[in-house]
Short mmCIF file of C-alpha atoms in Angstrom, two decimals:
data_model
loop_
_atom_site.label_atom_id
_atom_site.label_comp_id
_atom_site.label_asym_id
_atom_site.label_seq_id
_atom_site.Cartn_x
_atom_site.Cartn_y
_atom_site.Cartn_z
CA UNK A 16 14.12 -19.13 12.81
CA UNK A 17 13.22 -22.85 11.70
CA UNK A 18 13.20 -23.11 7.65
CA UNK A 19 10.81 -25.02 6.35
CA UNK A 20 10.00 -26.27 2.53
CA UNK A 21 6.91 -26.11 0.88
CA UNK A 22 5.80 -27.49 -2.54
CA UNK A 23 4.07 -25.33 -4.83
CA UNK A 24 0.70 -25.99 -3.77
CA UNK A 25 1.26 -26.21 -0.25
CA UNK A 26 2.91 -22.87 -0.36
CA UNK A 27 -0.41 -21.62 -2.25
CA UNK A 28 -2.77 -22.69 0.67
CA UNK A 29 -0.13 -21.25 3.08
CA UNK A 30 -0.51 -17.88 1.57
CA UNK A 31 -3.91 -17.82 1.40
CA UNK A 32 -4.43 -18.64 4.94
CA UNK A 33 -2.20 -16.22 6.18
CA UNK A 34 -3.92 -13.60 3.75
CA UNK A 35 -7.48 -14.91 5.53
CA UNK A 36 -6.36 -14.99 8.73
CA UNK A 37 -4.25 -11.20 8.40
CA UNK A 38 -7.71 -9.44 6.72
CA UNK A 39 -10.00 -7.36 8.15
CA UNK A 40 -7.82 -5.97 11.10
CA UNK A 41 -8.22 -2.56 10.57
CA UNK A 42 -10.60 -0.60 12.95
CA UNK A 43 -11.62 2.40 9.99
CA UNK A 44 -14.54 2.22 7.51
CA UNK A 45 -13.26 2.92 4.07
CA UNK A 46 -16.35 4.85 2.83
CA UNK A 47 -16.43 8.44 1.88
CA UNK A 48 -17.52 9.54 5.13
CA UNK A 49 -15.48 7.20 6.86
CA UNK A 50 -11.96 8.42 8.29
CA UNK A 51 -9.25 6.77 11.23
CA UNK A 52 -9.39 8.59 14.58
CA UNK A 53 -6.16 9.99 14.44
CA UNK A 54 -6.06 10.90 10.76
CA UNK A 55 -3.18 12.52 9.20
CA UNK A 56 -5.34 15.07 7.34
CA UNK A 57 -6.52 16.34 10.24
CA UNK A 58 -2.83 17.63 11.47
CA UNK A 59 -1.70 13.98 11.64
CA UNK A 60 0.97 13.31 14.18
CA UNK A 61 4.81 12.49 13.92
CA UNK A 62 5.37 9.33 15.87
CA UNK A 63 7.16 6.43 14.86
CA UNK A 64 5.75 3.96 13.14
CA UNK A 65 4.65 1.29 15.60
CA UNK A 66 4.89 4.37 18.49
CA UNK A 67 1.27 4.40 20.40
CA UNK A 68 -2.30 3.60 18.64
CA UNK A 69 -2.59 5.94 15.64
CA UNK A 70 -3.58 3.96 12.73
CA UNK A 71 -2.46 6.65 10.17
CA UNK A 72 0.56 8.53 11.11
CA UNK A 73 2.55 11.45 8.62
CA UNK A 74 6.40 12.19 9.13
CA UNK A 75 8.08 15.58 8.88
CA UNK A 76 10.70 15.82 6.45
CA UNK A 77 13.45 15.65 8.64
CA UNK A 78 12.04 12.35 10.70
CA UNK A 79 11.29 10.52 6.68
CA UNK A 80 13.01 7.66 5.79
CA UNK A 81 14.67 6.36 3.09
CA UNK A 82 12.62 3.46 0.62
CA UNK A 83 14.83 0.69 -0.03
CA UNK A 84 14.85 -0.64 -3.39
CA UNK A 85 11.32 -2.08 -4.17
CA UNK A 86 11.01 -3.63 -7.68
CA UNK A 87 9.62 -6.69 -9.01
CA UNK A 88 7.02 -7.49 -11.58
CA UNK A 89 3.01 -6.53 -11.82
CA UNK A 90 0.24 -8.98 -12.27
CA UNK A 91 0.69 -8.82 -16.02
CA UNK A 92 4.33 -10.00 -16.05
CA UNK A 93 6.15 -6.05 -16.55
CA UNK A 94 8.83 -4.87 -14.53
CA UNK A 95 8.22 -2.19 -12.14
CA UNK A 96 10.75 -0.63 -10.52
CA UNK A 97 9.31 2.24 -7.32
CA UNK A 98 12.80 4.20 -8.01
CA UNK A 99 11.14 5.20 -11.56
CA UNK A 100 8.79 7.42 -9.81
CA UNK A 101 11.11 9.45 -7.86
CA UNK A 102 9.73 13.23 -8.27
CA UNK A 103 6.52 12.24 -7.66
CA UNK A 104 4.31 11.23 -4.56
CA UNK A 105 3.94 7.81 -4.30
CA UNK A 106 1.03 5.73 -2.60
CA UNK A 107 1.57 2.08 -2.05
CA UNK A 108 -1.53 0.37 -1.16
CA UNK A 109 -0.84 -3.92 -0.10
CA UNK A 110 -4.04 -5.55 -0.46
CA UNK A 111 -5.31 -9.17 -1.41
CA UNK A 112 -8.19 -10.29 -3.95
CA UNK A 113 -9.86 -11.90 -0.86
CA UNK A 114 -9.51 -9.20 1.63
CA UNK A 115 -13.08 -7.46 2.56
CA UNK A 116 -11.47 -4.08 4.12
CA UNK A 117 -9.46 -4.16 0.84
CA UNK A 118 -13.04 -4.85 -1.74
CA UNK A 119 -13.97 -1.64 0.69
CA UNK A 120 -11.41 0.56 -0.09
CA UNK A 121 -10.59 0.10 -3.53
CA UNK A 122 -13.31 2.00 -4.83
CA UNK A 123 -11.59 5.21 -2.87
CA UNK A 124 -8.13 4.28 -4.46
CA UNK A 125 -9.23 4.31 -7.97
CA UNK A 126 -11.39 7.79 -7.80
CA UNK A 127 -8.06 9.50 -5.91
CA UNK A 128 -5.48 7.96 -8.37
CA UNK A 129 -7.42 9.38 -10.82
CA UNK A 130 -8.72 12.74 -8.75
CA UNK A 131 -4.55 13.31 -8.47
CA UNK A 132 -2.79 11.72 -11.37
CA UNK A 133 -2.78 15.52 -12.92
CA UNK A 134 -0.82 16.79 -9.73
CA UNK A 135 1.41 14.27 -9.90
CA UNK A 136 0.33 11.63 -7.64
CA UNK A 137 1.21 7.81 -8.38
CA UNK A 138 -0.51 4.73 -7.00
CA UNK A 139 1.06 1.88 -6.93
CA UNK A 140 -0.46 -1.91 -5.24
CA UNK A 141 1.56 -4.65 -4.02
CA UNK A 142 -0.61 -7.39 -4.19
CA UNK A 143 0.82 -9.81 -1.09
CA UNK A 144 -0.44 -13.85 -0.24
CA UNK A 145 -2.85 -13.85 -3.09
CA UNK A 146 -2.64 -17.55 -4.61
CA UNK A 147 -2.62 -16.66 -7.90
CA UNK A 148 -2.53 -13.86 -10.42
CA UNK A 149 -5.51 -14.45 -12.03
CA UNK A 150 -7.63 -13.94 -8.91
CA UNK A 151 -5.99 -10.37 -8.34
CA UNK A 152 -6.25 -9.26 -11.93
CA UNK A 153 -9.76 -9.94 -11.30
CA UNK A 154 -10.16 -8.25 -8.60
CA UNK A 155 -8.51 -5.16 -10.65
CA UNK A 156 -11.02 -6.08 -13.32
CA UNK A 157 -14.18 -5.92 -10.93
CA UNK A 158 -12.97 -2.11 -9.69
CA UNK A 159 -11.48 -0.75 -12.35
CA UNK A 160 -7.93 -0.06 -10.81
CA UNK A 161 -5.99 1.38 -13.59
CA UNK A 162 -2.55 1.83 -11.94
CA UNK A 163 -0.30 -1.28 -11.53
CA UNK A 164 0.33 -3.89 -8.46
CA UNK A 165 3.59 -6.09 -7.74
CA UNK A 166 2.59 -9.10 -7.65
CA UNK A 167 4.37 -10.61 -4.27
CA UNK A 168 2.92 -13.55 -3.39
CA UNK A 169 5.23 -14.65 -0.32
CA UNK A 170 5.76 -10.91 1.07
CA UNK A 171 9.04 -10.95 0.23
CA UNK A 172 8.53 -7.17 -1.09
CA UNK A 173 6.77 -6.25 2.08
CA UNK A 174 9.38 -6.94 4.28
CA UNK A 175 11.62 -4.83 2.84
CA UNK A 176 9.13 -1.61 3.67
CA UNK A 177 10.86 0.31 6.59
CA UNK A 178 10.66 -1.48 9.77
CA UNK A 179 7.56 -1.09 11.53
CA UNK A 180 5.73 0.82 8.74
CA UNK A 181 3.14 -1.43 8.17
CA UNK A 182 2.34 -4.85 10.12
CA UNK A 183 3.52 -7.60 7.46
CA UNK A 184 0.69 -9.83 8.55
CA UNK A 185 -2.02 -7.43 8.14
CA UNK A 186 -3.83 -5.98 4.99
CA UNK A 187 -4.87 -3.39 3.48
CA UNK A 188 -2.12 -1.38 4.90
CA UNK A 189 -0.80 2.04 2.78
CA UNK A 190 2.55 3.96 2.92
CA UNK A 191 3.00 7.69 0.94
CA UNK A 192 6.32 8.75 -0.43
CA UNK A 193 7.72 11.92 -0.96
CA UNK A 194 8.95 13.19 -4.00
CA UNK A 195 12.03 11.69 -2.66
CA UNK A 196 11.33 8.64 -2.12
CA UNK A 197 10.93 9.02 1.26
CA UNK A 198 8.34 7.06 4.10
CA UNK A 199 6.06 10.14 4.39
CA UNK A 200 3.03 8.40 6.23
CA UNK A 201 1.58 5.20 6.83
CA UNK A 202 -1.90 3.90 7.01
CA UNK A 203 -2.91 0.77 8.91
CA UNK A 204 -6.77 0.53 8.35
CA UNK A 205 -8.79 0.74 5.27
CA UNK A 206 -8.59 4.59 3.93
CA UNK A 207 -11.41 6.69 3.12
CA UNK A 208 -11.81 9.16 0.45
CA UNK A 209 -11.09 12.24 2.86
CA UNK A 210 -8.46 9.90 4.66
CA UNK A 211 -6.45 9.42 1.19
CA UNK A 212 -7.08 13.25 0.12
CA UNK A 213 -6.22 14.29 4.12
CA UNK A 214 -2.84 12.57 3.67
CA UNK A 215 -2.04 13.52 -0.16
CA UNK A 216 -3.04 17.52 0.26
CA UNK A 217 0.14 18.48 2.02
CA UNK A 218 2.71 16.11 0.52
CA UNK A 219 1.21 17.32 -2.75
CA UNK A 220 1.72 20.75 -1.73
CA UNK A 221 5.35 20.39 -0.59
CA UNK A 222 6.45 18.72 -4.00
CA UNK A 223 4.92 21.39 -5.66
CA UNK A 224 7.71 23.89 -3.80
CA UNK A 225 10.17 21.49 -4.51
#
């Protein structure tokens, strides 16, 4: 792999291009009604990530693999640190300020974050390629997302998902952790309503019996 050096502002109009260009590839309406064909609320399916066409896909415990350490800091300077929420079930949502499918789903993450918080769901965004901070605390401002987002502007964060989770060049893209920290499922299309409450239901359920 060729290495190449940017300045600061090149490396701004680099991201945002790639976060234009990587938008929009899902195949799934994000509205209420909406839902994936192969949704993991509806009995999901345990392939691999990356295995066949489903565009959400959920894991049985013994197939789950382990996060690796994902920790950085939000859009309003904090650290945040995914190991802090071990014992709970974790959705990561990536998503840019100038992604449509992401405008279309964020109204669904913000009523389920707050639909689950009391069960002990967590949300958690990494916002990846957005030129600046200011656009995607906007963005938070416009839709009233309450929970916090890395801020990772080169997708250095992203890459350290598991292999083949999500598609690095492609947003909005969502992964749901076990109580253990563990790659649960993984959505690669804007998420519905029923699609987020399809996935959470069961992996709620089973960190309840924990």
């Amino acid at each position: 792999m060729n290495t190449r050096h940017f300045t600061s502002g090149s490396a701004a109009v680099l991201a945002a291009a790639l976060l234009l260009s990587a938008c929009g590839m899902g195949t799934s309406s994000a509205g209420d009604s909406g839902g994936s064909g192969d949704s993991a609320g509806s009995g999901g399916d345990s392939s691999k990530p990356g295995g066949g066409n489903e565009v959400i896909s959920s894991y049985a415990p013994g197939e789950r693999e382990q996060l690796r350490e994902i920790s950085g800091k939000t859009l309003e300077g904090k650290p945040l640190d995914l190991a802090d929420y071990k014992g709970h079930v974790v959705v990561v949502n990536l998503w840019g300020s100038n992604c449509g499918p992401c405008r279309a789903e964020a109204p669904n993450l913000v009523k389920v974050a707050k639909e689950t918080e009391a069960e002990g769901v967590r949300f958690v965004g990494i916002n990846t390629r957005d030129p600046s901070r200011e656009a995607a605390i906007r963005f938070e401002e416009e839709y009233g997302v309450s929970y916090p987002s890395l801020y990772d502007q080169m997708g250095r964060l992203v890459l350290k998902l598991p292999r083949g989770s999500v598609n690095p060049q492609a947003i909005p893209s969502t992964i749901f952790l076990d109580g253990s920290g563990r790659l649960a499922a993984r959505a690669l299309v804007p998420l519905s309503e029923r699609d987020l409450r399809g996935v959470l239901r069961p992996l709620i359920a089973e960190q309840k019996k924990a």
